CSV table of C-alpha atoms in Angstrom, one decimal:
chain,number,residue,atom,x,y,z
A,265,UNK,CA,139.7,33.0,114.0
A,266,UNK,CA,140.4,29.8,112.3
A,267,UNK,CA,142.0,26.7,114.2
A,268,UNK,CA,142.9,23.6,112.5
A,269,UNK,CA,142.7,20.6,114.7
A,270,UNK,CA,143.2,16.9,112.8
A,271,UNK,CA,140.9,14.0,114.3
A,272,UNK,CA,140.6,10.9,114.0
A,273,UNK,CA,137.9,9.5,111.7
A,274,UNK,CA,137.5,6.3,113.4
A,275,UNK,CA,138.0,7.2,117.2
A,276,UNK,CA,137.3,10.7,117.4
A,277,UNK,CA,141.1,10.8,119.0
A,278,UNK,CA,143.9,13.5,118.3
A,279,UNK,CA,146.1,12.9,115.2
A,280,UNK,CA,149.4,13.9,115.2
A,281,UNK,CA,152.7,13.9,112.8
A,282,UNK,CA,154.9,10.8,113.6
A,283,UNK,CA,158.5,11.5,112.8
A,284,UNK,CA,159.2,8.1,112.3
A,285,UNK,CA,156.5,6.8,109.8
A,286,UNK,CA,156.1,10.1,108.3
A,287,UNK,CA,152.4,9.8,108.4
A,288,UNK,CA,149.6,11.3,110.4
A,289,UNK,CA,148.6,9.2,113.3
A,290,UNK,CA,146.2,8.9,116.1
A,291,UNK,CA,147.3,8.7,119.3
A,292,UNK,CA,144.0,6.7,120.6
A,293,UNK,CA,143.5,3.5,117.9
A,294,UNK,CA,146.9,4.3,115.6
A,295,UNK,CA,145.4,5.0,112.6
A,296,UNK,CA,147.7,6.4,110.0
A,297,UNK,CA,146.9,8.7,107.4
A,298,UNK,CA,149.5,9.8,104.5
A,299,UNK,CA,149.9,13.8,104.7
A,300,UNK,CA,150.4,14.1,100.9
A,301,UNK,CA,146.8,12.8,100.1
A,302,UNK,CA,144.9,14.8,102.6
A,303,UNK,CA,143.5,18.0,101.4
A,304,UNK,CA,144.9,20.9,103.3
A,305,UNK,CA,142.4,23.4,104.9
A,306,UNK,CA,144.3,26.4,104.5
A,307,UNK,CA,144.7,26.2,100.7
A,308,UNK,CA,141.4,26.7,100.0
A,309,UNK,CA,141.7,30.1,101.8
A,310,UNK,CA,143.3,33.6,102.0
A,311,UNK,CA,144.0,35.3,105.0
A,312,UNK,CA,145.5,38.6,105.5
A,313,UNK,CA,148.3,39.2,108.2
A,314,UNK,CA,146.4,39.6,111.1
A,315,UNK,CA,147.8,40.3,114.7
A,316,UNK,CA,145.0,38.5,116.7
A,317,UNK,CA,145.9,36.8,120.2
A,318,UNK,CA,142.8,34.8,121.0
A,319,UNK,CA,141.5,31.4,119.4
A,320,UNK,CA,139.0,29.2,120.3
A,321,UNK,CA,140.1,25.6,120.8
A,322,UNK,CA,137.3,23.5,118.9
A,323,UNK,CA,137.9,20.7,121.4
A,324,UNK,CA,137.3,21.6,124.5
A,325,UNK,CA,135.8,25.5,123.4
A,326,UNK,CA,138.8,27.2,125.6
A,327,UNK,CA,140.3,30.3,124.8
A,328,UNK,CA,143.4,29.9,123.7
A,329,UNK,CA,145.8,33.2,124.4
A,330,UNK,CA,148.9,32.6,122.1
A,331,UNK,CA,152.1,35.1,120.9
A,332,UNK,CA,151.7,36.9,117.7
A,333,UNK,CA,154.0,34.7,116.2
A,334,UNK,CA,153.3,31.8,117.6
A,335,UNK,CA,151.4,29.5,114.5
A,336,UNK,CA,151.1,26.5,115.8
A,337,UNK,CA,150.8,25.4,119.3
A,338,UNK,CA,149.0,22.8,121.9
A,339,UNK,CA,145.4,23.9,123.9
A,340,UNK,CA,146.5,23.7,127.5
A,341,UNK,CA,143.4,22.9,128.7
A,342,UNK,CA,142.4,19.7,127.2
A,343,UNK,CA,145.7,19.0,125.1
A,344,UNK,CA,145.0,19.2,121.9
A,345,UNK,CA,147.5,20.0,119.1
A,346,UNK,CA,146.0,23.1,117.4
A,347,UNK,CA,147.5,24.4,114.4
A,348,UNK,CA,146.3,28.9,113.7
A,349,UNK,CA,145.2,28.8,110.0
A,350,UNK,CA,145.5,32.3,109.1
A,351,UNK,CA,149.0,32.8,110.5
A,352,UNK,CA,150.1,29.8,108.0
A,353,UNK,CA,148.2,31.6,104.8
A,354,UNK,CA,148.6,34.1,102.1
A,355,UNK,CA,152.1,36.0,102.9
A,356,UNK,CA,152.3,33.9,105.6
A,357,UNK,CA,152.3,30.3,103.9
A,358,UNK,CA,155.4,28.5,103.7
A,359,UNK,CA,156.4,26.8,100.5
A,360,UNK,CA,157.9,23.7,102.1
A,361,UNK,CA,158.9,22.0,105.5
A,362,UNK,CA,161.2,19.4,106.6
A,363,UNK,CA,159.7,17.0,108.8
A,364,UNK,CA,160.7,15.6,111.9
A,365,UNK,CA,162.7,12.8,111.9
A,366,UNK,CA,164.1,12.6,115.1
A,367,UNK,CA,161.5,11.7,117.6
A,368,UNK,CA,161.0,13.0,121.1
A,369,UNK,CA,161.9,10.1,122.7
A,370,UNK,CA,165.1,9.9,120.4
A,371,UNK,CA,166.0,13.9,120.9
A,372,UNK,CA,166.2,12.7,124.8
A,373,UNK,CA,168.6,9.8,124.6
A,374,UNK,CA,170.7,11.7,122.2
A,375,UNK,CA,171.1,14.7,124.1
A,376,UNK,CA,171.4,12.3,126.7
A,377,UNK,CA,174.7,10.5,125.2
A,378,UNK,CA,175.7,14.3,123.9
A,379,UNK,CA,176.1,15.2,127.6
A,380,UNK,CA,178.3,12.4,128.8
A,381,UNK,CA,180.8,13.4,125.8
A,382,UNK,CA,181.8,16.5,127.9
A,383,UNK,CA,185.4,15.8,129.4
A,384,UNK,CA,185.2,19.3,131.2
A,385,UNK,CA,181.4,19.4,132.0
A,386,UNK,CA,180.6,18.8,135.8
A,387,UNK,CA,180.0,14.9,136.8
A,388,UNK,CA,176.2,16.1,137.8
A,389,UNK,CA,175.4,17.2,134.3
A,390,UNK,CA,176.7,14.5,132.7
A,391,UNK,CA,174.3,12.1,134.1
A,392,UNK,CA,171.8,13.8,131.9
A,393,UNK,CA,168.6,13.3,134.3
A,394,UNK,CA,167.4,16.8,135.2
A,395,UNK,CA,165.9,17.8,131.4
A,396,UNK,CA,163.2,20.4,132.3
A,397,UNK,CA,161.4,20.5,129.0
A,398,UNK,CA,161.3,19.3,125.8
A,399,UNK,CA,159.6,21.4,123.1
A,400,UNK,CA,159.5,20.4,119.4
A,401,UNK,CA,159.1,23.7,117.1
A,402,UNK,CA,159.3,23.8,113.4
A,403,UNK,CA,161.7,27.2,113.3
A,404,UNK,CA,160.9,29.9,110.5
A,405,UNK,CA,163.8,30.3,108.0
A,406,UNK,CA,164.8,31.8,104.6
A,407,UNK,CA,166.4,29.9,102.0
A,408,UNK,CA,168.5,32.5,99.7
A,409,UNK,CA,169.8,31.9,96.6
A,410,UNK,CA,172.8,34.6,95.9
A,411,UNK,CA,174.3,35.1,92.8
A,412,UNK,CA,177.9,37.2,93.1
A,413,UNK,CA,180.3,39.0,90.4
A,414,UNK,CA,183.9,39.8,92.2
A,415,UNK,CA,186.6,42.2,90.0
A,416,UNK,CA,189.9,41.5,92.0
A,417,UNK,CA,192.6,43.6,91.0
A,418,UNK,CA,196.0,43.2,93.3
A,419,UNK,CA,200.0,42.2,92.9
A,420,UNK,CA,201.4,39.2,93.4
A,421,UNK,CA,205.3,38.4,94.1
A,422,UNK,CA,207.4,35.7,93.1
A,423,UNK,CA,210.3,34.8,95.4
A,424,UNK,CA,213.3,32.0,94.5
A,425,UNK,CA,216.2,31.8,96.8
A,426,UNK,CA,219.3,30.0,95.0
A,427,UNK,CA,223.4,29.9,95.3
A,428,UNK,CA,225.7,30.8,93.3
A,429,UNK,CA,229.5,30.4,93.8
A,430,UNK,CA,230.1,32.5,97.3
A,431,UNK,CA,226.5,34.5,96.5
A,432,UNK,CA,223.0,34.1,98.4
A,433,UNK,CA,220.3,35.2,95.7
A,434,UNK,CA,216.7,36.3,96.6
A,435,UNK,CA,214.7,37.1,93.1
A,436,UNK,CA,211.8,38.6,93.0
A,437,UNK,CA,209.1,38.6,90.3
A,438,UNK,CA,206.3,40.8,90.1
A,439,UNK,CA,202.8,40.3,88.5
A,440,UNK,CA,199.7,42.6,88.0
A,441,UNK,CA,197.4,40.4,88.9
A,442,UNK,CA,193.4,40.2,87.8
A,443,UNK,CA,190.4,38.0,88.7
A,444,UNK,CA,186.8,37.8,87.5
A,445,UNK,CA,184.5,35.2,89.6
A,446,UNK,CA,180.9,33.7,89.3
A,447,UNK,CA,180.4,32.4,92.7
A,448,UNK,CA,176.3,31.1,93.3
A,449,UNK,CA,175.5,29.8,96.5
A,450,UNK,CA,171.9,28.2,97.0
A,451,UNK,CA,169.8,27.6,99.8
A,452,UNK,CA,171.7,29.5,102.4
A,453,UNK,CA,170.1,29.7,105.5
A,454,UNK,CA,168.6,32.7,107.8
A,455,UNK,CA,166.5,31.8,110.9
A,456,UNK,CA,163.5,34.7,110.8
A,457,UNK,CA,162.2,34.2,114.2
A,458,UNK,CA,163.3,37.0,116.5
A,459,UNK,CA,163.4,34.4,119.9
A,460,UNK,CA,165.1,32.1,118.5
A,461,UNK,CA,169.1,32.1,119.1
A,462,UNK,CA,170.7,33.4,115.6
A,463,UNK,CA,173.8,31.7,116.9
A,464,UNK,CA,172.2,28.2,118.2
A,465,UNK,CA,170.2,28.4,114.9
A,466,UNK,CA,173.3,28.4,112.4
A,467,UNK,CA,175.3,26.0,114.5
A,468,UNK,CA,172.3,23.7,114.2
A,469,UNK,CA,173.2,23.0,110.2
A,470,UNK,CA,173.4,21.1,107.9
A,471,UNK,CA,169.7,20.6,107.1
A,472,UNK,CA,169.3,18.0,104.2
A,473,UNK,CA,167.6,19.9,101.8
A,474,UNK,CA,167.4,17.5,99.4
A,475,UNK,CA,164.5,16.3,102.1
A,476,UNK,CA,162.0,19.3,101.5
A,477,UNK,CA,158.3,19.5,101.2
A,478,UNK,CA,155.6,21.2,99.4
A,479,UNK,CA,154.6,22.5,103.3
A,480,UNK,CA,151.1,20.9,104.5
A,481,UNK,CA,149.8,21.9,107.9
A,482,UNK,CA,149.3,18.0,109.3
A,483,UNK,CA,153.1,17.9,109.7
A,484,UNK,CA,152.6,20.6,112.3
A,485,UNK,CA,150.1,18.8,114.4
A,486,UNK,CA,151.6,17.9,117.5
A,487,UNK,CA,154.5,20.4,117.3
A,488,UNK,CA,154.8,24.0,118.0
A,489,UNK,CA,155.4,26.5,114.9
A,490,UNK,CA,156.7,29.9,114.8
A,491,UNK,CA,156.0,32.3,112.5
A,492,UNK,CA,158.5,34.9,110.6
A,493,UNK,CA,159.1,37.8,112.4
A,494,UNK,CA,161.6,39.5,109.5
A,495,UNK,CA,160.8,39.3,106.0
A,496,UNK,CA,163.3,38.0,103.1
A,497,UNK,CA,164.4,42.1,102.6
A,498,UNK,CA,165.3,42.5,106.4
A,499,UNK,CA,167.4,39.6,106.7
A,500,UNK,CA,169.4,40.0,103.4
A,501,UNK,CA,172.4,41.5,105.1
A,502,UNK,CA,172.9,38.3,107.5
A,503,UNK,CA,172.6,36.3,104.4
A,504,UNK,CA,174.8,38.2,102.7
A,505,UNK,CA,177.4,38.0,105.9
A,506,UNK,CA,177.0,34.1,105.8
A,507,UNK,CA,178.4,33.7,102.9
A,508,UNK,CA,181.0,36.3,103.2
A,509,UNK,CA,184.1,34.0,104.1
A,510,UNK,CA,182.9,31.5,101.3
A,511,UNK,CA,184.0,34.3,98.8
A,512,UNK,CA,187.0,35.5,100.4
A,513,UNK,CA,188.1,31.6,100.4
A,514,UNK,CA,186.9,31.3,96.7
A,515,UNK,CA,189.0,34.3,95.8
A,516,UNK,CA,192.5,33.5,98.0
A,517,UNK,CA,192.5,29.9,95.9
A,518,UNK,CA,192.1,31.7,92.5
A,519,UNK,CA,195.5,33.4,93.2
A,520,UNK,CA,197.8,30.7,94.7
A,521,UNK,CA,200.7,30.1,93.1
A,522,UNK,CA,202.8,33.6,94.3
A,523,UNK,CA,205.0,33.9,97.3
A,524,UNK,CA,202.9,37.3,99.0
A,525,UNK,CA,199.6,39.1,97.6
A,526,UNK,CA,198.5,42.8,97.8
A,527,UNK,CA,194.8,43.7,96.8
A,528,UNK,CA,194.5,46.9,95.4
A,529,UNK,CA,190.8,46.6,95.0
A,530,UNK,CA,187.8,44.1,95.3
A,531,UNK,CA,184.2,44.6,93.8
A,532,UNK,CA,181.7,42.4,94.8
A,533,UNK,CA,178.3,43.0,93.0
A,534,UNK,CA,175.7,40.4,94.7
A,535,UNK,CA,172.7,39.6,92.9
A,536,UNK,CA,169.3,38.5,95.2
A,537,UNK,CA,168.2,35.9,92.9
A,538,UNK,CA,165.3,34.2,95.1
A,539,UNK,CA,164.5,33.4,98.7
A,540,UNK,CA,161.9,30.8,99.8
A,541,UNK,CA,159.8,30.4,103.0
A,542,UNK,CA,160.4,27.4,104.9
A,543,UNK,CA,160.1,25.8,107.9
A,544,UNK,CA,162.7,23.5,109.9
A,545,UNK,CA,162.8,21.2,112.7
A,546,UNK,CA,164.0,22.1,115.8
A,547,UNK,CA,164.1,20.5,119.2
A,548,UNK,CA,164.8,23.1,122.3
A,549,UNK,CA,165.4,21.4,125.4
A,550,UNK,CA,165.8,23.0,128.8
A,551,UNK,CA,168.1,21.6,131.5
A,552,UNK,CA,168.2,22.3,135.2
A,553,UNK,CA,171.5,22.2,136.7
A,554,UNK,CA,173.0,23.6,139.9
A,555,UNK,CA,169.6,25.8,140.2
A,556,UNK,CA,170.2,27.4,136.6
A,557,UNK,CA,168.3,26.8,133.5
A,558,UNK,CA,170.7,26.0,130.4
A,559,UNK,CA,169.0,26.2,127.3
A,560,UNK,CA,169.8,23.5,124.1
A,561,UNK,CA,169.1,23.2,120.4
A,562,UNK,CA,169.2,20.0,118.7
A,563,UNK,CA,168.5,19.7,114.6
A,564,UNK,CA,165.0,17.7,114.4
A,565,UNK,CA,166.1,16.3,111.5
A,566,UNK,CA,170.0,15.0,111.6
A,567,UNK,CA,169.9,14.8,115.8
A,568,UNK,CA,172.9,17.5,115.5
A,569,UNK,CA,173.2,19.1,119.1
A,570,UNK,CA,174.2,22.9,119.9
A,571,UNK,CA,174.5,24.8,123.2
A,572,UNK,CA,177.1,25.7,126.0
A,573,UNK,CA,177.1,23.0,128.7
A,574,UNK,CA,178.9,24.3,132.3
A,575,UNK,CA,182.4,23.8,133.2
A,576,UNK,CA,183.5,22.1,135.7
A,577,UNK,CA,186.2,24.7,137.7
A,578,UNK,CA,188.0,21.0,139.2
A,579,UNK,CA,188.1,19.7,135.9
A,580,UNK,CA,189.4,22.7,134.5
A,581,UNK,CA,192.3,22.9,137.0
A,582,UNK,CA,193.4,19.3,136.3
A,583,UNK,CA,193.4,20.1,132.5
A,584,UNK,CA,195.8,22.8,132.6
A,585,UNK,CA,198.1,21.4,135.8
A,586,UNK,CA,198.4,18.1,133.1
A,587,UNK,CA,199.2,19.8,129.9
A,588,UNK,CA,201.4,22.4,132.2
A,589,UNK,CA,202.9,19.1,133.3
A,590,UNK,CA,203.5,17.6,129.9
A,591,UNK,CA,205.0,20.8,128.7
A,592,UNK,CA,207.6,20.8,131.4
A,593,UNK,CA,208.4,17.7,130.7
A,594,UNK,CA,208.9,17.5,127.1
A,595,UNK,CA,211.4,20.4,127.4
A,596,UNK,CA,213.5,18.8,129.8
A,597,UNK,CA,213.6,16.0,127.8
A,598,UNK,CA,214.7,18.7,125.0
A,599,UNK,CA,217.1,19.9,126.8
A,600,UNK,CA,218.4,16.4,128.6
A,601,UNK,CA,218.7,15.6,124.7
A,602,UNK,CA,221.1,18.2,123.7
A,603,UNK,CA,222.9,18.2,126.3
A,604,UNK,CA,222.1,20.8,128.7
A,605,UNK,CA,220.0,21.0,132.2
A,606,UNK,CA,216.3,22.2,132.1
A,607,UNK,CA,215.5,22.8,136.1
C-alpha cells in the first residue's frame, strides 16, 4: 500500500507543515520548502477505494495498523508523520484544504486562557494544567452550495387603535398576502466523519473560506487526517437542516409591516447545485479532571474553542443565592417606592 513520507533533502530529517510559515519544514536542520511548488505524489496516480488496514512505514519498515478511515497519521514506532496515498486519491481526493494556522503550542495557551474564562467552572479546571492530549486532525467536510425557490401564500392583519369622541376604535385590515424568494446559500458546512462530534463540529465555525487551497498532501504531514465516512448524497438532509432557520428568517422579514400573519401554505423547492470535498483544521484536546476525561474542539484555523467544561456545584449555589438575593431586593425597593411593605 502506498505511504507518503516527506524527507528532508539535506538531512535525511522528517518534514512537516508549519502552521505558522505555511511551508514545509524539517524538524532536524529547518529547511523550508514551499508546498505549492512541490510535485504531489498522489496526482500522478489513481487508486480505487480500498478498505486495507496495514501499511508499511518506509522509515523504520513497521507495520503500521490504522482505522479504515483514518488517511493520515504518525508511525508509532519510530515517529514519523506518514500520510496513506490511496485513501487521499480518486473518489477520495479532496479538492482543497485549509491549513493550520494555529500552532500546537498556540492551541495550548489558548485553550489555556479559554478555561480561566469559566465563572462557573471548578477552580481546579481553571488552572488549565492537566491537558491529556493534543491531537491535530484535518476533519473531512462538505461544502454545499443550495439554491432554494419558496411560494408563500398566507394573511396578514392590519390593526390601528384610535379615539373618537367617547369611542375606543380597533380597525382591522386584511391582506392576501404572496411571496416568491431566491435564497442561495454557498459553502455550507457538513462534517462527514462519523467520530467526529456533529455538534462540536458546527459550533467550531466560521472557517474563512476565502483561505482555501487546491488540497496537496505536504500540508498533512505532521497531522492526522480523516477520511469521509458519508458521501455528499448521505449528508444532504443535514445540509439542508442547517440552513433551515436561514429561510424561515428570510421569509418572516419579507412580510413585516402587518400587525399578526397566518401562512396558509409554504413550498420550498431546493435545488443541490454542487458540493465540494474539503478538509478543515481541527485541534481535539483531551483534559483530565476529577478522574474524568472531557473532550474539546478548537478551530485550527481562527483558535475558536467548543466543548462543555464541569460545573462547579459551590459556584452554582452562590449564583443563584446572589441573583435570588438581588431579586428580593429590587422588589422591595419596588414596593418601598410605591408605598407599600414587601416582607
Amino acid at each position: 500500500m502506498p505511504v507518503i513520507e516527506y524527507k528532508c533533502p539535506n538531512c535525511g530529517g522528517n518534514m512537516l507543515f508549519d502552521g505558522d510559515s505555511g511551508m514545509l519544514t524539517c524538524e532536524s536542520c529547518g529547511r523550508q520548502d514551499n508546498i505549492e511548488e512541490k510535485l504531489d505524489p498522489i496526482a500522478q496516480q489513481v487508486f480505487e477505494k480500498d478498505e486495507a488496514i496495514e501499511y508499511q512505514c518506509t522509515s523504520c519498515g513497521a507495520v503500521l495498523i490504522t482505522n479504515k478511515d483514518t488517511s493520515a497519521t504518525v508511525c508509532s514506532f519510530c515517529g514519523s508523520p506518514v500520510v496513506l496515498g490511496d485513501r487521499l486519491s480518486g473518489q477520495l481526493a479532496p479538492s482543497m484544504v485549509i491549513p493550520f494556522t494555529v500552532t500546537e503550542q498556540e492551541a495550548i495557551q489558548a485553550f489555556r486562557k479559554w478555561c480561566k474564562r469559566g465563572l462557573l467552572t471548578p477552580s481546579g479546571f481553571m488552572t488549565a494544567d492537566r491537558i491529556k492530549e493534543i491531537t491535530g486532525i484535518y476533519v473531512p467536510f462538505w461544502l454545499y452550495d443550495l439554491h432554494h425557490d419558496a411560494q408563500v401564500y398566507g394573511e396578514g392583519t392590519k390593526v390601528r387603535s384610535y379615539t373618537r369622541g367617547d369611542y375606543h376604535i380597533t380597525e382591522t385590515e386584511y391582506y392576501d398576502v404572496y411571496r416568491r424568494l431566491k435564497l442561495n446559500y454557498v459553502k455550507v458546512p457538513v462534517d462527514a466523519a462519523d467520530k467526529m462530534d456533529d455538534t462540536l463540529m458546527d459550533k467550531l465555525e466560521p472557517f474563512y473560506y476565502e483561505h482555501l487551497k487546491e488540497f496537496k498532501t505536504p500540508y498533512l504531514s505532521g497531522y492526522m487526517a480523516e477520511k469521509y465516512s458519508q458521501n455528499d448524497t448521505q449528508l444532504l438532509p443535514r445540509a439542508k437542516d442547517k440552513v433551515a432557520g436561514y429561510i424561515r428568517s428570510a421569509i418572516q422579514d419579507s412580510v413585516s409591516g402587518y400587525t399578526t400573519m397566518n401562512y396558509s401554505n409554504q413550498h420550498i423547492t431546493t435545488t443541490h447545485a454542487s458540493a465540494r470535498y474539503v478538509m478543515l483544521p481541527v485541534w481535539i484536546l483531551t483534559y483530565d479532571y476529577n478522574r474524568q476525561e472531557h473532550m474539546f474542539a478548537m478551530n485550527g484555523q481562527t483558535g475558536k474553542v467548543v466543548g462543555k467544561p464541569p460545573l462547579s456545584k459551590l459556584k452554582l449555589f452562590s449564583w443563584f443565592t446572589g441573583i435570588s438575593a438581588g431579586t428580593l431586593l429590587i422588589l422591595k425597593l419596588i414596593s418601598l417606592s410605591m408605598g407599600g411593605g414587601f416582607l
